[in-house]
PDB file of C-alpha atoms in Angstrom:
ATOM      1  CA  MET A   1      -1.235 -13.241  19.227  1.00 44.00           C
ATOM      2  CA  ALA A   2       2.019 -12.744  21.099  1.00 44.00           C
ATOM      3  CA  PHE A   3       4.530 -15.523  21.449  1.00 44.00           C
ATOM      4  CA  ILE A   4       6.517 -15.920  24.640  1.00 41.00           C
ATOM      5  CA  SER A   5       9.779 -17.683  24.034  1.00 41.00           C
ATOM      6  CA  GLU A   6      10.631 -20.314  26.577  1.00 39.00           C
ATOM      7  CA  PRO A   7      13.995 -22.039  26.469  1.00 38.00           C
ATOM      8  CA  THR A   8      12.396 -25.503  26.517  1.00 37.00           C
ATOM      9  CA  VAL A   9       9.925 -24.852  23.668  1.00 38.00           C
ATOM     10  CA  PRO A  10      11.426 -24.214  20.222  1.00 48.00           C
ATOM     11  CA  ARG A  11       9.859 -21.276  18.434  1.00 59.00           C
ATOM     12  CA  ASN A  12       8.920 -23.347  15.415  1.00 65.00           C
ATOM     13  CA  SER A  13       6.771 -25.615  17.617  1.00 75.00           C
ATOM     14  CA  GLU A  14       4.747 -22.537  18.564  1.00 82.00           C
ATOM     15  CA  PHE A  15       4.314 -21.786  14.863  1.00 81.00           C
ATOM     16  CA  LEU A  16       3.329 -25.397  14.185  1.00 85.00           C
ATOM     17  CA  LYS A  17       0.719 -25.204  16.968  1.00 88.00           C
ATOM     18  CA  LEU A  18      -0.650 -21.951  15.513  1.00 86.00           C
ATOM     19  CA  TYR A  19      -0.722 -23.517  12.053  1.00 87.00           C
ATOM     20  CA  LEU A  20      -2.444 -26.710  13.171  1.00 89.00           C
ATOM     21  CA  THR A  21      -5.005 -24.732  15.158  1.00 91.00           C
ATOM     22  CA  HIS A  22      -5.962 -22.652  12.103  1.00 91.00           C
ATOM     23  CA  ARG A  23      -5.280 -25.191   9.355  1.00 92.00           C
ATOM     24  CA  GLY A  24      -8.943 -25.891   8.596  1.00 92.00           C
ATOM     25  CA  GLU A  25      -9.751 -22.193   8.355  1.00 93.00           C
ATOM     26  CA  LEU A  26      -6.741 -21.652   6.079  1.00 92.00           C
ATOM     27  CA  VAL A  27      -7.813 -24.484   3.784  1.00 91.00           C
ATOM     28  CA  ASN A  28     -11.352 -23.069   3.627  1.00 92.00           C
ATOM     29  CA  TYR A  29      -9.927 -19.624   2.837  1.00 91.00           C
ATOM     30  CA  ALA A  30      -7.720 -21.016   0.062  1.00 91.00           C
ATOM     31  CA  SER A  31     -10.628 -23.117  -1.263  1.00 90.00           C
ATOM     32  CA  ARG A  32     -12.772 -20.016  -1.632  1.00 92.00           C
ATOM     33  CA  ILE A  33     -10.030 -18.309  -3.634  1.00 90.00           C
ATOM     34  CA  LEU A  34      -9.119 -21.307  -5.801  1.00 88.00           C
ATOM     35  CA  GLY A  35     -12.422 -23.127  -6.021  1.00 89.00           C
ATOM     36  CA  ASP A  36     -10.556 -26.417  -5.529  1.00 87.00           C
ATOM     37  CA  ARG A  37     -10.015 -28.060  -2.151  1.00 89.00           C
ATOM     38  CA  GLY A  38      -7.155 -30.273  -3.369  1.00 88.00           C
ATOM     39  CA  HIS A  39      -5.132 -27.306  -4.573  1.00 90.00           C
ATOM     40  CA  ALA A  40      -6.066 -25.473  -1.360  1.00 90.00           C
ATOM     41  CA  GLU A  41      -4.591 -28.282   0.787  1.00 91.00           C
ATOM     42  CA  ASP A  42      -1.328 -28.112  -1.170  1.00 91.00           C
ATOM     43  CA  VAL A  43      -1.184 -24.314  -0.968  1.00 91.00           C
ATOM     44  CA  VAL A  44      -1.728 -24.345   2.801  1.00 92.00           C
ATOM     45  CA  GLN A  45       1.053 -26.892   3.291  1.00 92.00           C
ATOM     46  CA  GLU A  46       3.430 -24.839   1.167  1.00 91.00           C
ATOM     47  CA  ALA A  47       2.369 -21.718   3.058  1.00 91.00           C
ATOM     48  CA  TYR A  48       3.353 -23.304   6.353  1.00 89.00           C
ATOM     49  CA  LEU A  49       6.797 -24.198   5.038  1.00 90.00           C
ATOM     50  CA  LYS A  50       7.332 -20.645   3.765  1.00 89.00           C
ATOM     51  CA  PHE A  51       5.925 -19.187   6.985  1.00 88.00           C
ATOM     52  CA  ASN A  52       8.170 -21.325   9.171  1.00 85.00           C
ATOM     53  CA  ALA A  53      11.271 -20.505   7.118  1.00 84.00           C
ATOM     54  CA  ALA A  54      10.497 -16.772   7.190  1.00 83.00           C
ATOM     55  CA  ALA A  55       9.733 -16.821  10.920  1.00 80.00           C
ATOM     56  CA  GLU A  56      13.109 -18.422  11.630  1.00 80.00           C
ATOM     57  CA  GLU A  57      14.876 -15.578   9.813  1.00 81.00           C
ATOM     58  CA  ARG A  58      12.988 -12.644  11.307  1.00 83.00           C
ATOM     59  CA  SER A  59      10.450 -11.737  13.948  1.00 83.00           C
ATOM     60  CA  VAL A  60       6.819 -11.939  12.879  1.00 80.00           C
ATOM     61  CA  SER A  61       4.599  -9.572  14.846  1.00 83.00           C
ATOM     62  CA  GLU A  62       1.236 -10.875  13.541  1.00 88.00           C
ATOM     63  CA  PRO A  63       1.906 -14.527  12.673  1.00 88.00           C
ATOM     64  CA  LEU A  64      -1.672 -15.506  11.834  1.00 89.00           C
ATOM     65  CA  ALA A  65      -2.200 -12.512   9.541  1.00 90.00           C
ATOM     66  CA  TYR A  66       1.172 -13.238   7.924  1.00 89.00           C
ATOM     67  CA  LEU A  67       0.176 -16.877   7.363  1.00 91.00           C
ATOM     68  CA  TYR A  68      -3.103 -15.805   5.732  1.00 92.00           C
ATOM     69  CA  ARG A  69      -1.203 -13.395   3.474  1.00 92.00           C
ATOM     70  CA  ILE A  70       1.174 -16.160   2.393  1.00 92.00           C
ATOM     71  CA  VAL A  71      -1.812 -18.404   1.600  1.00 92.00           C
ATOM     72  CA  ARG A  72      -3.489 -15.625  -0.414  1.00 93.00           C
ATOM     73  CA  ASN A  73      -0.316 -14.887  -2.378  1.00 93.00           C
ATOM     74  CA  LEU A  74       0.311 -18.572  -3.123  1.00 92.00           C
ATOM     75  CA  CYS A  75      -3.298 -18.945  -4.300  1.00 91.00           C
ATOM     76  CA  HIS A  76      -2.879 -16.042  -6.703  1.00 91.00           C
ATOM     77  CA  ASP A  77       0.477 -17.417  -7.901  1.00 89.00           C
ATOM     78  CA  LEU A  78      -1.131 -20.801  -8.555  1.00 87.00           C
ATOM     79  CA  GLN A  79      -4.031 -19.204 -10.422  1.00 88.00           C
ATOM     80  CA  ARG A  80      -1.642 -17.232 -12.644  1.00 88.00           C
ATOM     81  CA  GLY A  81       0.389 -20.373 -13.312  1.00 85.00           C
ATOM     82  CA  LEU A  82      -2.701 -22.348 -14.251  1.00 83.00           C
ATOM     83  CA  GLN A  83      -3.878 -19.537 -16.541  1.00 85.00           C
ATOM     84  CA  ARG A  84      -0.480 -19.434 -18.273  1.00 83.00           C
ATOM     85  CA  GLU A  85      -0.576 -23.185 -18.746  1.00 80.00           C
ATOM     86  CA  CYS A  86      -4.050 -23.023 -20.301  1.00 79.00           C
ATOM     87  CA  THR A  87      -2.973 -20.177 -22.577  1.00 76.00           C
ATOM     88  CA  ARG A  88       0.078 -22.121 -23.753  1.00 72.00           C
ATOM     89  CA  GLN A  89      -1.966 -25.204 -24.532  1.00 71.00           C
ATOM     90  CA  GLU A  90      -4.574 -23.183 -26.385  1.00 70.00           C
ATOM     91  CA  ALA A  91      -1.871 -21.477 -28.444  1.00 68.00           C
ATOM     92  CA  GLY A  92      -0.478 -24.815 -29.560  1.00 61.00           C
ATOM     93  CA  GLU A  93       2.725 -24.513 -27.578  1.00 52.00           C
ATOM     94  CA  SER A  94       2.212 -27.944 -26.085  1.00 51.00           C
ATOM     95  CA  SER A  95       4.171 -29.438 -29.005  1.00 55.00           C
ATOM     96  CA  LEU A  96       7.074 -27.065 -28.248  1.00 53.00           C
ATOM     97  CA  LEU A  97       6.986 -28.115 -24.601  1.00 54.00           C
ATOM     98  CA  HIS A  98       7.119 -31.746 -25.720  1.00 55.00           C
ATOM     99  CA  VAL A  99      10.303 -31.076 -27.714  1.00 51.00           C
ATOM    100  CA  VAL A 100      11.922 -29.231 -24.797  1.00 52.00           C
ATOM    101  CA  SER A 101      11.044 -32.024 -22.360  1.00 53.00           C
ATOM    102  CA  GLU A 102      12.814 -34.568 -24.585  1.00 55.00           C
ATOM    103  CA  GLU A 103      16.137 -32.758 -24.294  1.00 66.00           C
ATOM    104  CA  LYS A 104      18.673 -34.623 -22.224  1.00 71.00           C
ATOM    105  CA  PRO A 105      19.867 -32.922 -19.010  1.00 71.00           C
ATOM    106  CA  SER A 106      23.487 -31.876 -18.696  1.00 74.00           C
ATOM    107  CA  PRO A 107      25.830 -34.254 -16.835  1.00 79.00           C
ATOM    108  CA  GLU A 108      26.045 -31.706 -14.003  1.00 79.00           C
ATOM    109  CA  SER A 109      22.259 -31.507 -13.704  1.00 77.00           C
ATOM    110  CA  GLU A 110      21.989 -35.274 -13.781  1.00 79.00           C
ATOM    111  CA  ALA A 111      24.647 -35.683 -11.063  1.00 80.00           C
ATOM    112  CA  SER A 112      23.028 -33.008  -8.939  1.00 78.00           C
ATOM    113  CA  GLY A 113      19.633 -34.646  -9.340  1.00 80.00           C
ATOM    114  CA  LYS A 114      21.011 -38.036  -8.327  1.00 85.00           C
ATOM    115  CA  GLN A 115      22.622 -36.505  -5.233  1.00 86.00           C
ATOM    116  CA  GLU A 116      19.346 -34.812  -4.261  1.00 85.00           C
ATOM    117  CA  LEU A 117      17.478 -38.095  -4.686  1.00 84.00           C
ATOM    118  CA  ARG A 118      20.036 -39.874  -2.485  1.00 88.00           C
ATOM    119  CA  ILE A 119      19.687 -37.199   0.209  1.00 87.00           C
ATOM    120  CA  LEU A 120      15.882 -37.399   0.053  1.00 84.00           C
ATOM    121  CA  ALA A 121      15.971 -41.199   0.264  1.00 87.00           C
ATOM    122  CA  GLU A 122      18.202 -40.942   3.353  1.00 90.00           C
ATOM    123  CA  ALA A 123      15.915 -38.315   4.872  1.00 89.00           C
ATOM    124  CA  MET A 124      12.856 -40.502   4.265  1.00 89.00           C
ATOM    125  CA  ALA A 125      14.634 -43.464   5.885  1.00 91.00           C
ATOM    126  CA  GLU A 126      15.323 -41.349   8.983  1.00 92.00           C
ATOM    127  CA  LEU A 127      11.621 -40.607   9.530  1.00 91.00           C
ATOM    128  CA  PRO A 128       9.538 -42.557  12.025  1.00 93.00           C
ATOM    129  CA  GLU A 129       7.591 -45.228  10.169  1.00 92.00           C
ATOM    130  CA  ARG A 130       4.148 -43.641  10.583  1.00 93.00           C
ATOM    131  CA  THR A 131       5.441 -40.262   9.387  1.00 92.00           C
ATOM    132  CA  ARG A 132       7.216 -41.866   6.417  1.00 91.00           C
ATOM    133  CA  VAL A 133       4.113 -43.851   5.430  1.00 91.00           C
ATOM    134  CA  ALA A 134       1.891 -40.758   5.671  1.00 91.00           C
ATOM    135  CA  LEU A 135       4.319 -38.723   3.555  1.00 89.00           C
ATOM    136  CA  GLU A 136       4.689 -41.472   0.948  1.00 89.00           C
ATOM    137  CA  MET A 137       0.929 -41.954   0.722  1.00 90.00           C
ATOM    138  CA  HIS A 138       0.361 -38.233   0.260  1.00 89.00           C
ATOM    139  CA  ARG A 139       3.215 -37.319  -2.080  1.00 85.00           C
ATOM    140  CA  PHE A 140       3.725 -40.519  -4.045  1.00 84.00           C
ATOM    141  CA  GLY A 141       0.337 -42.204  -3.760  1.00 85.00           C
ATOM    142  CA  GLU A 142      -1.615 -38.929  -4.053  1.00 86.00           C
ATOM    143  CA  ALA A 143      -3.782 -40.011  -1.120  1.00 88.00           C
ATOM    144  CA  THR A 144      -5.870 -37.365   0.586  1.00 90.00           C
ATOM    145  CA  LEU A 145      -5.360 -36.586   4.239  1.00 90.00           C
ATOM    146  CA  LYS A 146      -8.700 -38.256   4.957  1.00 92.00           C
ATOM    147  CA  GLU A 147      -7.547 -41.448   3.205  1.00 91.00           C
ATOM    148  CA  ILE A 148      -4.245 -41.388   5.093  1.00 91.00           C
ATOM    149  CA  ALA A 149      -6.071 -40.924   8.399  1.00 92.00           C
ATOM    150  CA  ALA A 150      -8.390 -43.848   7.651  1.00 93.00           C
ATOM    151  CA  GLN A 151      -5.524 -46.109   6.568  1.00 91.00           C
ATOM    152  CA  LEU A 152      -3.391 -45.310   9.634  1.00 91.00           C
ATOM    153  CA  GLY A 153      -6.296 -45.137  12.082  1.00 94.00           C
ATOM    154  CA  ILE A 154      -5.549 -41.541  13.115  1.00 94.00           C
ATOM    155  CA  SER A 155      -7.283 -38.164  12.898  1.00 93.00           C
ATOM    156  CA  VAL A 156      -7.088 -36.017   9.770  1.00 90.00           C
ATOM    157  CA  GLY A 157      -5.282 -33.339  11.784  1.00 92.00           C
ATOM    158  CA  LEU A 158      -2.628 -35.814  12.907  1.00 92.00           C
ATOM    159  CA  ALA A 159      -2.289 -37.107   9.331  1.00 91.00           C
ATOM    160  CA  HIS A 160      -1.684 -33.551   8.174  1.00 93.00           C
ATOM    161  CA  SER A 161       0.803 -32.959  10.977  1.00 92.00           C
ATOM    162  CA  LEU A 162       2.738 -36.103  10.023  1.00 92.00           C
ATOM    163  CA  VAL A 163       2.898 -35.062   6.366  1.00 91.00           C
ATOM    164  CA  VAL A 164       4.069 -31.553   7.289  1.00 91.00           C
ATOM    165  CA  GLN A 165       6.690 -32.917   9.691  1.00 93.00           C
ATOM    166  CA  GLY A 166       7.952 -35.321   7.041  1.00 91.00           C
ATOM    167  CA  LEU A 167       8.139 -32.588   4.409  1.00 89.00           C
ATOM    168  CA  GLU A 168       9.911 -30.254   6.819  1.00 91.00           C
ATOM    169  CA  HIS A 169      12.476 -32.933   7.715  1.00 91.00           C
ATOM    170  CA  CYS A 170      13.181 -33.674   4.049  1.00 88.00           C
ATOM    171  CA  ARG A 171      13.469 -29.970   3.236  1.00 88.00           C
ATOM    172  CA  GLU A 172      15.907 -29.414   6.097  1.00 89.00           C
ATOM    173  CA  ARG A 173      18.077 -32.374   5.052  1.00 87.00           C
ATOM    174  CA  LEU A 174      18.091 -31.338   1.406  1.00 83.00           C
ATOM    175  CA  TYR A 175      19.097 -27.751   2.113  1.00 83.00           C
ATOM    176  CA  ARG A 176      21.588 -28.689   4.838  1.00 79.00           C
ATOM    177  CA  LYS A 177      23.719 -30.493   2.226  1.00 54.00           C
ATOM    178  CA  ARG A 178      23.913 -27.452  -0.056  1.00 51.00           C
TER     179      ARG A 178
END
């Protein structure tokens, strides 16, 4: 698929259109690898963010193939992470993790974390209400895209688009301040 750059259409909107067109297929692909549709949805969202960031930095000759490769790699990364977590718990390291998690963060880490939270709160406040609600329902309320669509009276595809747009806006604001 070749992209023709037009001055009135930002390149990332072309990538978003490509992503939204193939989103269902990508989720099915990730589901087959992971065996879990919930994890697949998360992987596909993360893949779009990585894809969009990479495409802004360099030219992507086969964007759809590149997007599928990102999804595949993220699926394998997630599987390895889940296997490591299971291995740690089986080996009795969960008690060690409990001790580490009780350590207090450094003052610098705490200040940095508070600043990031402030930036994210500002970014969330800047979002259109429907986008903000969809993002909050998905990330904080752990609602599925289907539940968000039903609650807001929109399609699942639009619910997904709103969540992705909200995440992208928050990511941009967070990294702009650094």
